[in-house]
CSV table of C-alpha atoms in Angstrom, one decimal:
chain,number,residue,atom,x,y,z
A,217,UNK,CA,60.4,97.6,-56.6
A,218,UNK,CA,63.7,96.5,-58.4
A,219,UNK,CA,67.3,96.3,-57.2
A,220,UNK,CA,70.8,96.8,-58.8
A,221,UNK,CA,70.5,96.6,-62.3
A,222,UNK,CA,67.0,96.1,-63.2
A,223,UNK,CA,66.1,98.7,-60.6
A,224,UNK,CA,67.2,101.2,-63.4
A,225,UNK,CA,65.3,101.0,-66.5
A,226,UNK,CA,66.7,102.4,-69.6
A,227,UNK,CA,66.8,101.3,-73.2
A,228,UNK,CA,69.1,99.5,-75.7
A,229,UNK,CA,70.1,102.8,-77.4
A,230,UNK,CA,71.1,104.5,-73.5
A,231,UNK,CA,74.0,101.9,-72.8
A,232,UNK,CA,77.0,102.9,-73.3
A,233,UNK,CA,79.8,99.4,-74.1
A,234,UNK,CA,80.7,99.9,-70.5
A,235,UNK,CA,77.0,98.7,-69.4
A,236,UNK,CA,76.5,96.4,-72.5
A,237,UNK,CA,79.6,94.4,-72.2
A,238,UNK,CA,78.3,93.6,-68.8
A,239,UNK,CA,75.1,92.5,-69.3
A,240,UNK,CA,76.4,90.0,-72.6
A,241,UNK,CA,78.8,88.9,-69.6
A,242,UNK,CA,76.1,88.7,-67.1
A,243,UNK,CA,74.1,86.3,-69.9
A,244,UNK,CA,77.0,84.4,-70.4
A,245,UNK,CA,77.7,83.9,-67.6
A,246,UNK,CA,74.3,82.2,-66.1
A,247,UNK,CA,74.2,79.9,-69.1
A,248,UNK,CA,77.7,78.9,-67.8
A,249,UNK,CA,76.0,78.2,-64.7
A,250,UNK,CA,72.8,77.0,-65.6
A,251,UNK,CA,75.1,73.8,-68.7
A,252,UNK,CA,77.2,73.2,-65.9
A,253,UNK,CA,74.7,72.5,-63.7
A,254,UNK,CA,72.8,70.8,-66.3
A,255,UNK,CA,76.5,68.6,-67.2
A,256,UNK,CA,77.1,67.7,-63.4
A,257,UNK,CA,73.6,66.4,-62.9
A,258,UNK,CA,74.0,64.4,-65.6
A,259,UNK,CA,76.7,62.5,-64.8
A,260,UNK,CA,75.1,62.1,-60.7
A,261,UNK,CA,72.9,60.9,-63.0
A,262,UNK,CA,74.9,58.4,-65.0
A,263,UNK,CA,76.2,57.4,-61.3
A,264,UNK,CA,73.1,56.6,-59.8
A,265,UNK,CA,71.6,54.7,-62.8
A,266,UNK,CA,74.0,53.4,-65.0
A,267,UNK,CA,71.9,51.0,-67.2
A,268,UNK,CA,69.8,54.1,-67.9
A,269,UNK,CA,71.4,55.5,-70.2
A,270,UNK,CA,70.3,57.2,-73.9
A,271,UNK,CA,67.9,54.8,-74.0
A,272,UNK,CA,65.0,56.4,-72.3
A,273,UNK,CA,65.4,60.5,-72.8
A,274,UNK,CA,61.6,60.8,-70.6
A,275,UNK,CA,63.3,58.7,-67.7
A,276,UNK,CA,66.7,60.9,-68.2
A,277,UNK,CA,64.6,64.0,-68.4
A,278,UNK,CA,62.5,62.9,-64.9
A,279,UNK,CA,65.6,61.8,-63.4
A,280,UNK,CA,67.1,65.6,-63.6
A,281,UNK,CA,64.3,67.3,-62.2
A,282,UNK,CA,63.9,65.1,-59.1
A,283,UNK,CA,67.7,65.9,-58.5
A,284,UNK,CA,67.5,69.3,-59.0
A,285,UNK,CA,64.2,69.1,-56.7
A,286,UNK,CA,65.4,67.5,-53.7
A,287,UNK,CA,69.6,69.7,-55.1
A,288,UNK,CA,66.7,73.1,-54.4
A,289,UNK,CA,65.2,71.6,-51.3
A,290,UNK,CA,69.2,70.5,-49.9
A,291,UNK,CA,68.6,66.8,-49.5
A,292,UNK,CA,71.5,66.6,-52.3
A,293,UNK,CA,75.3,66.0,-50.8
A,294,UNK,CA,78.4,66.0,-51.6
A,295,UNK,CA,80.8,63.7,-50.3
A,296,UNK,CA,85.0,64.3,-49.5
A,297,UNK,CA,86.1,62.6,-52.0
A,298,UNK,CA,90.0,61.1,-51.2
A,299,UNK,CA,92.3,60.2,-53.7
A,300,UNK,CA,94.2,58.8,-51.5
A,301,UNK,CA,93.5,55.0,-52.0
A,302,UNK,CA,96.2,53.9,-49.7
A,303,UNK,CA,94.2,51.4,-47.3
A,304,UNK,CA,96.1,48.6,-44.7
A,305,UNK,CA,93.9,48.0,-42.8
A,306,UNK,CA,89.8,48.7,-42.7
A,307,UNK,CA,91.3,50.2,-39.0
A,308,UNK,CA,91.9,52.7,-41.5
A,309,UNK,CA,89.4,52.7,-44.1
A,310,UNK,CA,86.8,54.0,-41.1
A,311,UNK,CA,88.8,56.1,-39.6
A,312,UNK,CA,88.8,58.2,-43.0
A,313,UNK,CA,85.2,58.2,-43.2
């Protein structure tokens, strides 16, 4: 059994303006989310393999798919970015790790 919006079966003509707007916004949100994830993956791949570039689209697609699989398994972690780059000594550097 389906729940939520999928649970109620209605035709396009039965939807009122609010429901059509809600459906349209949810589709757009899903599209934006997918596009954002794809761009984040592209940035990560370009950082990991800077030489890959736009030379080989097959390798790029393969890397993107491997990254998606690794993300779904929870093997990709993002570290904390430290914008404060003032390291007076190695002690402060290792203290911030």
